[in-house]
Short mmCIF file of C-alpha atoms and ligand atoms in Angstrom, two decimals:
data_model
loop_
_atom_site.label_atom_id
_atom_site.label_comp_id
_atom_site.label_asym_id
_atom_site.label_seq_id
_atom_site.Cartn_x
_atom_site.Cartn_y
_atom_site.Cartn_z
CA MET A 1 -61.83 25.76 48.61
CA SER A 2 -59.09 28.32 49.01
CA SER A 3 -58.10 30.21 45.91
CA GLY A 4 -54.52 30.17 47.59
CA GLY A 5 -54.31 33.80 47.72
CA GLU A 6 -55.79 34.85 50.91
CA GLY A 7 -54.25 37.76 52.65
CA THR A 8 -52.34 38.64 49.24
CA PRO A 9 -54.15 40.88 47.13
CA ALA A 10 -54.52 39.88 43.61
CA LEU A 11 -52.30 42.13 41.39
CA TYR A 12 -54.36 41.27 38.31
CA PRO A 13 -58.16 40.84 37.79
CA ARG A 14 -58.90 37.21 38.48
CA ASP A 15 -60.79 36.94 34.95
CA GLN A 16 -57.11 37.24 33.51
CA VAL A 17 -56.08 34.24 35.29
CA VAL A 18 -55.94 31.88 32.63
CA HIS A 19 -53.12 29.59 34.42
CA ARG A 20 -55.19 28.36 37.18
CA ARG A 21 -56.80 25.40 35.33
CA GLY A 22 -58.54 23.08 37.63
CA MET A 23 -59.27 25.65 40.78
CA GLU A 24 -61.95 27.18 38.95
CA HIS A 25 -63.01 25.07 35.98
CA SER A 26 -66.30 26.84 35.01
CA HIS A 27 -64.92 30.21 35.37
CA HIS A 28 -61.65 29.31 33.79
CA ASP A 29 -63.25 27.65 30.81
CA ALA A 30 -65.34 30.27 29.77
CA HIS A 31 -62.66 32.88 29.51
CA HIS A 32 -59.64 30.47 28.40
CA HIS A 33 -60.91 29.02 25.31
CA ALA A 34 -60.15 30.65 22.02
CA PRO A 35 -63.16 30.25 19.63
CA ALA A 36 -63.39 26.49 19.20
CA ALA A 37 -63.60 27.04 15.42
CA GLU A 38 -60.11 28.43 15.23
CA PRO A 39 -57.37 25.75 15.23
CA PHE A 40 -54.15 26.80 15.93
CA PRO A 41 -52.34 27.53 12.65
CA THR A 42 -49.98 24.63 11.50
CA ASP A 43 -48.77 25.90 7.96
CA PRO A 44 -45.13 26.61 7.83
CA ALA A 45 -45.45 28.27 4.23
CA GLY A 46 -43.92 31.71 3.85
CA LEU A 47 -42.41 31.77 7.24
CA PRO A 48 -38.81 32.41 7.88
CA GLU A 49 -36.65 29.11 8.62
CA ALA A 50 -35.46 28.48 12.03
CA THR A 51 -32.03 29.39 12.63
CA ALA A 52 -29.30 27.85 14.84
CA PRO A 53 -29.59 29.51 18.47
CA THR A 54 -27.31 32.86 18.82
CA ALA A 55 -24.80 32.72 21.53
CA LEU A 56 -25.35 35.99 23.64
CA GLU A 57 -23.18 37.04 26.56
CA PRO A 58 -24.66 40.24 27.79
CA GLY A 59 -22.60 42.22 30.49
CA ASP A 60 -24.07 43.34 33.85
CA GLY A 61 -26.72 45.96 33.23
CA ASP A 62 -27.38 45.19 29.71
CA THR A 63 -30.70 44.69 27.66
CA VAL A 64 -31.58 41.80 25.55
CA ALA A 65 -34.53 41.60 23.09
CA LEU A 66 -36.48 38.42 22.85
CA THR A 67 -39.35 38.38 20.22
CA ILE A 68 -41.51 35.30 19.98
CA ALA A 69 -42.73 34.59 16.28
CA PRO A 70 -43.49 31.30 14.35
CA VAL A 71 -40.72 29.98 12.12
CA ALA A 72 -40.68 26.85 9.56
CA LYS A 73 -38.64 24.18 11.21
CA ARG A 74 -37.04 21.64 9.14
CA LEU A 75 -37.00 17.96 10.57
CA ASP A 76 -36.13 14.45 8.75
CA GLY A 77 -38.35 14.26 6.09
CA ALA A 78 -41.03 17.34 7.24
CA THR A 79 -40.85 20.80 7.65
CA VAL A 80 -43.06 22.05 10.33
CA ARG A 81 -44.54 25.34 11.92
CA MET A 82 -42.85 25.94 15.18
CA LEU A 83 -42.82 28.98 17.58
CA ALA A 84 -39.33 30.42 18.38
CA TYR A 85 -37.52 33.13 20.48
CA ASN A 86 -35.75 35.33 18.16
CA GLY A 87 -36.18 32.85 14.86
CA SER A 88 -34.34 29.77 16.62
CA VAL A 89 -35.31 26.61 18.55
CA PRO A 90 -34.18 26.59 21.20
CA GLY A 91 -34.00 30.38 21.64
CA PRO A 92 -30.66 32.41 22.26
CA ALA A 93 -28.42 30.69 24.52
CA LEU A 94 -27.49 33.25 27.17
CA THR A 95 -24.33 33.39 29.18
CA VAL A 96 -24.02 35.59 32.11
CA ARG A 97 -21.72 36.23 35.09
CA GLN A 98 -23.12 35.41 38.50
CA GLY A 99 -24.25 38.69 40.38
CA SER A 100 -24.88 40.45 37.22
CA GLU A 101 -28.24 41.90 36.24
CA LEU A 102 -30.07 42.04 32.92
CA THR A 103 -33.21 43.57 31.45
CA VAL A 104 -34.89 41.45 28.88
CA ASP A 105 -37.66 43.02 26.83
CA VAL A 106 -40.14 40.41 25.10
CA THR A 107 -42.23 41.12 22.22
CA ASN A 108 -45.03 38.50 21.49
CA GLU A 109 -45.80 37.96 17.93
CA GLY A 110 -46.75 34.29 18.55
CA ASP A 111 -50.12 32.40 18.32
CA LEU A 112 -51.48 33.49 21.99
CA GLU A 113 -50.92 35.41 24.94
CA THR A 114 -47.87 34.28 27.09
CA THR A 115 -45.35 35.19 29.64
CA VAL A 116 -41.56 34.28 30.23
CA HIS A 117 -40.68 32.25 33.27
CA TRP A 118 -36.97 32.05 34.22
CA HIS A 119 -36.70 28.69 35.55
CA GLY A 120 -34.52 28.07 38.67
CA LEU A 121 -33.58 31.70 39.06
CA ARG A 122 -34.18 33.13 42.56
CA LEU A 123 -35.08 36.41 41.16
CA ASP A 124 -37.37 39.32 42.06
CA ASN A 125 -40.90 37.97 42.21
CA SER A 126 -42.25 40.72 39.97
CA SER A 127 -40.22 39.15 37.11
CA ASP A 128 -41.26 35.49 37.65
CA GLY A 129 -43.59 35.18 34.88
CA VAL A 130 -46.53 33.78 36.32
CA PRO A 131 -49.73 35.09 34.84
CA GLY A 132 -52.18 36.28 37.17
CA ASP A 133 -49.76 36.07 40.30
CA THR A 134 -47.02 38.44 39.15
CA GLN A 135 -47.93 40.02 35.84
CA ALA A 136 -50.85 40.10 33.25
CA PRO A 137 -50.15 37.96 30.32
CA ILE A 138 -48.56 39.52 27.40
CA ALA A 139 -51.06 39.80 24.70
CA VAL A 140 -50.42 39.04 20.93
CA GLY A 141 -48.56 42.09 19.72
CA GLY A 142 -47.81 43.25 23.27
CA ARG A 143 -44.44 43.52 25.15
CA HIS A 144 -43.15 43.17 28.60
CA THR A 145 -40.03 43.90 30.40
CA TYR A 146 -38.22 41.56 32.86
CA ARG A 147 -35.48 42.43 35.05
CA LEU A 148 -33.12 39.30 36.00
CA ARG A 149 -30.76 38.54 38.62
CA PHE A 150 -28.36 35.74 38.82
CA PRO A 151 -27.37 34.90 42.38
CA ASP A 152 -26.22 31.34 41.55
CA PRO A 153 -24.10 29.65 39.34
CA GLY A 154 -25.44 26.90 37.01
CA LEU A 155 -27.62 26.14 34.22
CA TYR A 156 -31.18 27.80 34.05
CA TRP A 157 -33.45 28.01 31.17
CA TYR A 158 -36.78 30.16 30.29
CA HIS A 159 -39.99 29.10 28.80
CA PRO A 160 -43.49 30.30 28.94
CA HIS A 161 -45.91 29.87 31.87
CA LEU A 162 -49.36 29.61 29.91
CA ARG A 163 -50.44 26.87 27.83
CA GLU A 164 -46.95 25.58 27.84
CA ASP A 165 -48.33 21.92 26.97
CA TYR A 166 -48.54 24.09 23.30
CA THR A 167 -46.00 26.75 23.47
CA GLN A 168 -43.08 25.06 24.88
CA GLU A 169 -43.82 22.01 22.76
CA LEU A 170 -43.68 24.03 19.74
CA GLY A 171 -40.02 25.41 20.65
CA LEU A 172 -40.30 28.34 23.18
CA TYR A 173 -37.48 27.37 25.42
CA GLY A 174 -33.93 28.71 25.78
CA THR A 175 -30.95 28.33 28.24
CA ILE A 176 -29.02 30.80 30.65
CA LEU A 177 -25.70 29.50 31.84
CA VAL A 178 -24.41 31.54 34.80
CA ARG A 179 -20.53 31.82 35.28
CA PRO A 180 -19.60 31.51 38.76
CA ALA A 181 -17.75 34.44 40.45
CA ASP A 182 -15.33 32.24 41.86
CA ALA A 183 -13.33 31.05 38.70
CA GLY A 184 -12.23 27.69 40.52
CA TYR A 185 -15.75 26.84 41.30
CA TRP A 186 -15.91 24.03 38.68
CA PRO A 187 -13.30 21.32 37.93
CA PRO A 188 -11.36 22.05 34.69
CA ALA A 189 -12.84 21.02 31.32
CA HIS A 190 -11.73 21.90 27.71
CA ARG A 191 -15.23 22.96 26.65
CA ASP A 192 -18.78 23.73 27.72
CA VAL A 193 -21.74 22.16 25.44
CA VAL A 194 -25.36 23.15 26.58
CA LEU A 195 -27.79 20.64 25.02
CA THR A 196 -31.65 21.11 25.56
CA LEU A 197 -33.38 17.43 25.65
CA ASP A 198 -36.77 17.51 23.86
CA ASP A 199 -38.95 15.45 21.88
CA LEU A 200 -41.66 16.60 19.55
CA LEU A 201 -44.79 14.34 18.51
CA VAL A 202 -45.06 14.35 14.48
CA GLU A 203 -47.80 12.34 12.59
CA ASP A 204 -48.04 12.51 8.88
CA GLY A 205 -45.38 15.28 8.55
CA ARG A 206 -47.09 17.57 10.84
CA ILE A 207 -47.14 18.23 14.45
CA ALA A 208 -49.93 16.36 16.03
CA PRO A 209 -52.55 18.72 16.51
CA PHE A 210 -53.42 20.69 19.81
CA SER A 211 -56.94 22.04 20.81
CA PRO A 212 -56.88 25.70 21.32
CA ALA A 213 -59.87 24.94 24.04
CA GLU A 214 -58.35 22.46 26.35
CA THR A 215 -54.99 20.34 26.80
CA THR A 216 -54.91 16.86 25.32
CA HIS A 217 -52.81 14.20 26.68
CA ALA A 218 -53.71 15.02 30.09
CA ALA A 219 -53.00 11.58 31.54
CA MET A 220 -49.23 11.03 30.77
CA GLY A 221 -48.37 14.06 28.88
CA ARG A 222 -47.42 14.48 25.14
CA PHE A 223 -44.57 11.91 24.44
CA GLY A 224 -42.83 12.99 21.10
CA ASN A 225 -41.47 10.65 18.26
CA VAL A 226 -38.95 12.97 16.96
CA TYR A 227 -36.02 13.95 19.28
CA LEU A 228 -34.73 17.35 19.59
CA THR A 229 -31.25 17.70 21.03
CA GLY A 230 -30.28 21.31 20.96
CA GLY A 231 -33.13 21.87 18.48
CA ASP A 232 -31.45 19.30 16.21
CA PRO A 233 -33.00 15.57 15.42
CA ALA A 234 -29.39 14.34 14.78
CA PRO A 235 -26.72 16.83 16.01
CA ARG A 236 -23.06 16.12 15.29
CA LEU A 237 -19.98 17.12 17.60
CA THR A 238 -16.26 16.69 17.29
CA ALA A 239 -13.85 16.37 20.08
CA ASP A 240 -10.31 15.69 20.40
CA ALA A 241 -8.89 12.65 21.94
CA GLY A 242 -8.61 12.66 25.45
CA GLU A 243 -10.93 15.94 25.61
CA VAL A 244 -13.14 16.65 28.71
CA VAL A 245 -16.55 18.01 27.45
CA ARG A 246 -18.79 19.45 30.01
CA PHE A 247 -22.32 18.85 28.95
CA TRP A 248 -24.82 20.86 30.52
CA LEU A 249 -28.34 19.20 30.05
CA VAL A 250 -31.96 20.32 30.67
CA ASP A 251 -34.82 18.62 29.77
CA THR A 252 -37.26 20.96 28.16
CA ALA A 253 -39.70 18.25 26.98
CA ASN A 254 -43.28 18.30 28.18
CA THR A 255 -43.29 14.98 29.84
CA ARG A 256 -40.27 12.53 28.69
CA THR A 257 -37.66 11.71 31.37
CA PHE A 258 -34.14 11.17 30.03
CA ASP A 259 -31.55 8.60 30.85
CA VAL A 260 -28.20 10.03 29.18
CA ARG A 261 -25.28 7.95 28.57
CA VAL A 262 -22.26 7.87 26.57
CA PRO A 263 -20.97 4.32 26.13
CA GLY A 264 -17.13 4.02 25.86
CA ALA A 265 -16.54 7.11 27.51
CA ARG A 266 -16.30 8.20 30.93
CA MET A 267 -18.85 10.32 32.53
CA LYS A 268 -18.61 12.28 35.84
CA LEU A 269 -21.65 14.09 37.63
CA VAL A 270 -20.26 17.46 38.66
CA GLY A 271 -23.46 19.28 39.06
CA GLY A 272 -27.14 19.68 39.14
CA ASP A 273 -30.19 22.12 38.78
CA SER A 274 -28.29 24.89 40.75
CA GLY A 275 -24.65 24.44 40.73
CA ARG A 276 -21.98 21.91 41.77
CA VAL A 277 -22.84 18.43 43.74
CA GLU A 278 -21.71 17.85 47.11
CA HIS A 279 -19.07 15.40 45.62
CA ASP A 280 -18.03 14.46 42.34
CA GLU A 281 -19.16 10.92 41.15
CA PHE A 282 -18.53 8.57 38.25
CA VAL A 283 -21.56 7.56 36.62
CA ASP A 284 -22.93 5.26 33.93
CA GLY A 285 -25.51 7.69 33.10
CA VAL A 286 -27.82 10.56 34.53
CA VAL A 287 -31.71 10.54 34.82
CA VAL A 288 -33.17 14.03 34.02
CA ALA A 289 -36.75 14.67 34.13
CA PRO A 290 -38.53 17.82 32.67
CA SER A 291 -36.96 21.00 33.75
CA GLU A 292 -33.95 19.32 35.74
CA ARG A 293 -30.38 19.80 34.92
CA ALA A 294 -27.48 17.52 35.03
CA VAL A 295 -23.71 18.73 34.52
CA VAL A 296 -21.53 16.15 33.29
CA ASP A 297 -17.89 15.66 32.50
CA VAL A 298 -17.37 13.19 29.68
CA LEU A 299 -13.77 12.05 28.78
CA PHE A 300 -13.51 10.83 25.31
CA PRO A 301 -10.64 8.47 25.76
CA ALA A 302 -9.53 7.96 22.18
CA PRO A 303 -10.46 8.61 18.28
CA GLY A 304 -13.56 7.15 17.12
CA GLU A 305 -17.24 7.57 16.97
CA TYR A 306 -19.24 7.87 20.29
CA ALA A 307 -23.14 8.20 20.67
CA LEU A 308 -24.99 10.17 23.10
CA GLU A 309 -27.62 8.00 23.95
CA HIS A 310 -31.25 7.97 25.64
CA ARG A 311 -31.32 4.67 27.04
CA THR A 312 -34.62 3.05 28.80
CA PRO A 313 -35.85 -0.24 29.81
CA VAL A 314 -37.67 -0.51 26.50
CA GLY A 315 -35.18 0.82 24.04
CA THR A 316 -32.29 3.03 23.28
CA HIS A 317 -32.32 6.13 21.14
CA ARG A 318 -29.11 8.15 19.62
CA LEU A 319 -29.28 11.74 20.70
CA ALA A 320 -26.11 13.18 19.21
CA THR A 321 -23.05 11.70 17.74
CA VAL A 322 -19.58 12.81 18.81
CA THR A 323 -16.60 12.21 16.35
CA VAL A 324 -13.31 12.11 18.30
CA GLY A 325 -10.41 12.86 16.04
CA ALA A 326 -6.64 11.84 16.67
CA THR A 327 -5.31 15.02 17.65
CA PRO A 328 -4.61 14.94 21.45
CA ALA A 329 -6.45 17.42 23.60
CA THR A 330 -4.48 20.23 25.30
CA PRO A 331 -3.69 20.63 27.91
CA ASP A 332 -4.01 17.06 29.19
CA LEU A 333 -6.83 17.04 31.85
CA THR A 334 -6.87 13.22 32.54
CA ALA A 335 -5.44 13.74 36.15
CA ALA A 336 -7.62 16.57 36.90
CA PHE A 337 -10.74 14.24 35.56
CA GLU A 338 -9.69 11.60 37.87
CA THR A 339 -9.78 13.60 40.73
CA LEU A 340 -13.08 13.83 42.60
CA GLY A 341 -13.84 17.13 43.80
CA GLY A 342 -16.80 18.58 45.42
CA ALA A 343 -18.72 21.67 46.87
CA PRO A 344 -17.65 22.90 50.40
CA ASP A 345 -20.98 24.60 50.99
CA LEU A 346 -22.74 21.49 50.71
CA ALA A 347 -20.35 19.53 52.89
CA ALA A 348 -21.12 22.03 55.56
CA GLU A 349 -25.03 21.60 54.81
CA ARG A 350 -24.40 17.62 55.25
CA ALA A 351 -22.71 18.43 58.55
CA GLY A 352 -26.17 20.15 59.71
CA LEU A 353 -28.60 17.49 58.14
CA GLY A 354 -29.03 15.34 61.21
CA PRO A 355 -31.77 17.13 63.11
CA TRP A 356 -33.84 17.65 59.78
CA LEU A 357 -33.55 14.00 58.99
CA ALA A 358 -34.90 13.21 62.34
CA ALA A 359 -37.80 15.78 62.20
CA GLU A 360 -41.19 15.35 61.20
CA PRO A 361 -42.03 17.29 57.96
CA ASP A 362 -43.52 20.71 58.49
CA GLU A 363 -45.55 20.32 55.19
CA VAL A 364 -47.03 17.47 53.45
CA LEU A 365 -47.95 17.35 49.84
CA SER A 366 -49.71 14.25 48.13
CA PHE A 367 -50.01 13.98 44.45
CA VAL A 368 -53.16 12.20 43.10
CA ALA A 369 -55.12 12.05 39.82
CA GLU A 370 -58.82 11.78 39.59
CA LEU A 371 -60.03 10.40 36.23
CA SER A 372 -63.48 10.40 34.93
CA MET A 373 -63.04 8.88 31.60
CA GLY A 374 -66.61 7.47 31.73
CA HIS A 375 -65.40 3.77 32.35
CA GLY A 376 -63.54 2.01 35.07
CA ASP A 377 -60.89 0.54 33.02
CA HIS A 378 -57.93 2.64 31.88
CA GLY A 379 -56.11 0.25 29.64
CA GLY A 380 -54.65 -2.11 31.86
CA HIS A 381 -52.02 0.32 32.75
CA HIS A 382 -51.88 -0.83 36.60
CA GLU A 383 -50.62 -4.32 35.26
CA HIS A 384 -47.20 -2.60 35.00
CA HIS A 385 -46.75 -1.82 38.33
CA GLY A 386 -44.30 -4.11 40.47
CA HIS A 387 -42.81 -5.74 37.30
CA ASP A 388 -38.97 -5.91 37.47
CA GLY A 389 -38.54 -6.82 33.61
CA PRO A 390 -38.33 -4.46 30.67
CA SER A 391 -41.44 -2.36 31.01
CA ALA A 392 -42.35 0.92 29.93
CA THR A 393 -42.88 1.86 33.62
CA ALA A 394 -39.46 0.31 35.10
CA GLY A 395 -38.10 1.99 38.13
CA GLY A 396 -41.33 4.01 38.92
CA ILE A 397 -40.98 6.17 35.48
CA GLU A 398 -42.96 5.77 32.62
CA TRP A 399 -40.33 5.93 29.85
CA GLU A 400 -42.87 5.76 26.92
CA ASP A 401 -46.54 6.27 26.12
CA GLU A 402 -47.95 2.60 25.91
CA MET A 403 -51.49 3.94 26.07
CA ALA A 404 -51.31 6.59 23.11
CA GLU A 405 -55.09 6.42 22.29
CA MET A 406 -56.20 6.65 25.81
CA ASN A 407 -53.82 9.21 26.57
CA ARG A 408 -54.51 11.41 23.64
CA ALA A 409 -58.11 11.34 24.45
CA SER A 410 -57.81 12.30 27.97
CA THR A 411 -58.19 16.26 28.75
CA SER A 412 -57.92 18.62 31.54
CA ALA A 413 -61.65 18.08 31.80
CA THR A 414 -61.40 14.30 32.28
CA VAL A 415 -58.35 13.96 34.18
CA ALA A 416 -57.65 16.15 37.23
CA TRP A 417 -54.24 16.00 38.62
CA ARG A 418 -54.10 17.47 42.24
CA ILE A 419 -51.34 18.25 45.07
CA VAL A 420 -53.43 18.32 48.07
CA ASP A 421 -52.32 18.73 51.82
CA PRO A 422 -53.38 15.21 53.24
CA ALA A 423 -54.41 16.74 56.56
CA THR A 424 -57.11 18.67 54.79
CA GLY A 425 -57.60 17.09 51.29
CA GLU A 426 -57.66 20.51 49.72
CA GLU A 427 -55.08 22.73 47.97
CA PRO A 428 -52.02 23.45 50.28
CA VAL A 429 -52.00 26.86 51.95
CA TRP A 430 -48.32 27.74 52.62
CA ARG A 431 -47.10 31.08 54.22
CA PHE A 432 -43.34 31.15 54.91
CA ALA A 433 -40.85 34.00 55.70
CA VAL A 434 -37.49 34.72 54.32
CA GLY A 435 -34.81 33.21 56.31
CA GLN A 436 -37.20 30.22 57.16
CA ARG A 437 -36.03 26.49 56.48
CA VAL A 438 -39.08 24.32 55.73
CA LYS A 439 -38.99 20.43 55.71
CA ILE A 440 -41.47 19.35 52.89
CA ARG A 441 -42.67 15.63 52.42
CA LEU A 442 -43.76 14.71 48.97
CA VAL A 443 -45.87 11.33 48.81
CA ASN A 444 -46.64 10.02 45.38
CA GLU A 445 -49.78 8.09 45.91
CA LEU A 446 -49.94 4.52 44.55
CA GLU A 447 -53.69 4.57 45.19
CA SER A 448 -54.39 7.53 42.72
CA ASP A 449 -56.25 6.76 39.64
CA HIS A 450 -53.32 7.01 37.58
CA PRO A 451 -49.91 6.65 39.31
CA MET A 452 -46.95 7.88 37.60
CA GLN A 453 -43.56 9.98 38.16
CA HIS A 454 -43.86 13.78 38.70
CA PRO A 455 -41.33 16.32 38.47
CA PHE A 456 -42.05 18.71 41.37
CA HIS A 457 -40.88 22.33 40.89
CA LEU A 458 -40.73 25.14 43.37
CA HIS A 459 -40.39 28.90 41.86
CA GLY A 460 -37.59 31.02 43.02
CA ALA A 461 -38.94 31.59 46.54
CA GLY A 462 -35.79 29.61 47.53
CA ARG A 463 -33.92 26.44 46.76
CA PHE A 464 -33.89 22.95 48.16
CA LEU A 465 -31.87 20.03 49.11
CA VAL A 466 -33.31 16.36 48.69
CA LEU A 467 -32.84 15.07 52.43
CA ALA A 468 -34.14 11.42 51.72
CA ARG A 469 -36.05 9.17 49.25
CA ASP A 470 -38.32 6.62 50.98
CA GLY A 471 -36.43 7.17 54.16
CA ALA A 472 -32.88 6.67 52.68
CA THR A 473 -30.90 9.64 53.24
CA GLU A 474 -29.88 11.40 49.81
CA ALA A 475 -26.09 10.40 49.10
CA ASN A 476 -25.07 13.34 47.15
CA LEU A 477 -26.74 16.74 47.77
CA VAL A 478 -27.05 19.55 45.45
CA TRP A 479 -29.10 22.68 45.23
CA LYS A 480 -32.32 21.93 43.17
CA ASP A 481 -35.53 23.64 42.12
CA THR A 482 -37.23 20.51 40.60
CA VAL A 483 -37.27 16.81 41.83
CA LEU A 484 -38.44 13.78 40.25
CA VAL A 485 -40.83 11.86 42.51
CA ARG A 486 -40.89 8.45 41.31
CA THR A 487 -44.28 6.30 41.14
CA GLY A 488 -45.23 5.40 44.63
CA GLU A 489 -42.11 7.26 46.14
CA THR A 490 -41.86 9.67 49.32
CA VAL A 491 -39.22 12.33 49.12
CA ASP A 492 -38.42 14.81 51.74
CA LEU A 493 -37.01 18.19 50.91
CA LEU A 494 -35.29 20.88 52.93
CA PHE A 495 -36.70 24.21 51.38
CA ASP A 496 -34.34 27.13 52.17
CA VAL A 497 -36.86 30.28 51.69
CA THR A 498 -34.92 33.34 50.49
CA ASN A 499 -37.17 35.58 48.37
CA PRO A 500 -40.41 37.07 49.09
CA GLY A 501 -43.70 37.14 47.12
CA ARG A 502 -46.34 35.05 45.51
CA TRP A 503 -44.69 32.12 44.19
CA MET A 504 -45.93 28.91 42.34
CA ALA A 505 -45.16 25.12 43.01
CA HIS A 506 -46.13 22.49 40.27
CA CYS A 507 -45.41 19.50 38.46
CA HIS A 508 -43.28 20.14 35.46
CA ILE A 509 -45.05 17.90 33.14
CA ALA A 510 -46.73 20.44 31.20
CA GLU A 511 -50.08 18.68 30.74
CA HIS A 512 -50.43 17.80 34.37
CA HIS A 513 -49.57 21.50 35.25
CA GLU A 514 -52.38 22.62 33.06
CA SER A 515 -54.69 19.97 34.40
CA GLY A 516 -54.53 21.42 38.15
CA MET A 517 -51.59 20.04 39.38
CA MET A 518 -50.18 23.11 41.06
CA PHE A 519 -50.78 25.80 43.79
CA GLY A 520 -49.56 29.24 44.87
CA PHE A 521 -47.87 30.05 48.17
CA THR A 522 -46.67 33.21 49.82
CA VAL A 523 -43.26 34.33 51.23
CA ASP A 524 -43.44 37.19 53.49
CA GLU A 525 -40.57 39.72 53.82
CA ALA A 526 -38.80 38.52 57.21
CA ALA A 527 -39.99 36.18 59.94
CA THR A 528 -42.42 38.00 62.49
CA ALA A 529 -42.94 36.78 65.98
CA ALA A 530 -45.85 34.25 66.20
CA PRO A 531 -49.24 35.85 66.50
CU1 LIG B 1 -40.13 25.60 34.57
CU2 LIG B 1 -43.37 27.06 36.81
O1 LIG B 1 -41.85 26.32 35.69
CU1 LIG B 2 -47.13 15.42 36.90
#
């Protein structure tokens, strides 16, 4: 089997590559495991209490310091030990200008070696934060400097790229809002509210245990039972009557997909992963899968109390409460809110899409799971498929963990998640060049041992448009870095390759990523003549 790096000399010794689970099991396991007798610490006693995230607005060329360290986080009825960037969960909320550059000095005082990945940024490959490919892991007590640039407006975020099933779950994530160079890029809104959507699994007043040796919950990922919206179990916001609040949503959960609604208010979709949508659209709600972003303008029409809800076929959960006062919002943005605008560059892309829609894919990936649980029955999970009634798996998405015991017991040793090239049955070998456009077909195999949805993410080698889902042309384009591929679905992408280097592709369910659902690919500097 290819290790995925042919022709590209590894920058760091392979024995530091703790990232590549699944490819090299035995080798990997020998190195990766902390001593089995040493569980991760869970005691919050004596730790500083987690603070609210700081808003940072660094200018072009500035340096920001991020320190990873444990904190005590107060939840309803429990205080738990979490990990934080600069003492808060989420970490500092950065706002930067499109086209600016930033240096980030990271100090690791956390529980295990780490890196920081700057999700969605088309940055220089050397700062992508992939252990083994672009840097050696930052040891506990160590430091690393990243140089970031921000070519695209929109909401991005940062998180570790090593055992993120543990470290990201414990609170290591933060947001980066990139303001557009063009002030008229977004429609008018009164206010920006950036919200991370997350959940945490708490049992008997503690965060449910992790194994330092292996990733658990490998089958479906770790669903939580405490929701953290902007790091808060029950945040409260206020607004004026008629106010248009722009919510910037990012799903930072390990596995949970959110369906966000605000009953009684009007919601307009204006942006996605990387900036503006092709055309604004009034919606009832937005589905956001792990690492995806949605930008929605919400008009609160009248005084009263509104709920920001996560609604699934099996239940509704209140994420946040918005109390709207009697004071009218100024200026009056109602007329602007009723106007549906869009992105001219995406209208131009639409005009050129025909040949790409008709073309055969250049690359095909299929998503499969191989289970070796030691018995043939996996809890009757397959019974859910094809049902239209209320079910935790409705619409090709598993909204809840309905097989908690089986899921908890499944590890990266018993569940092998794979992304394979169906032509070879092996890990894909991709080599692209800057300036290329590539049509990629993603096939989420129903015949897999455990069919479920996968949010598929491509690192900053470029960005992509969704061309079609199950053959139906995508109605509203937006530049993306993650796409949710529902159970049994086939999704076609048009990948615009812009940045050279060694990049990752993976499922953004942390436990799937850790169980082998990833590969690396190479982008060469510029297109060369065919050999
Ligand atoms: Cu946000 Cu490689 O991931
Ligand atoms: Cu997955």
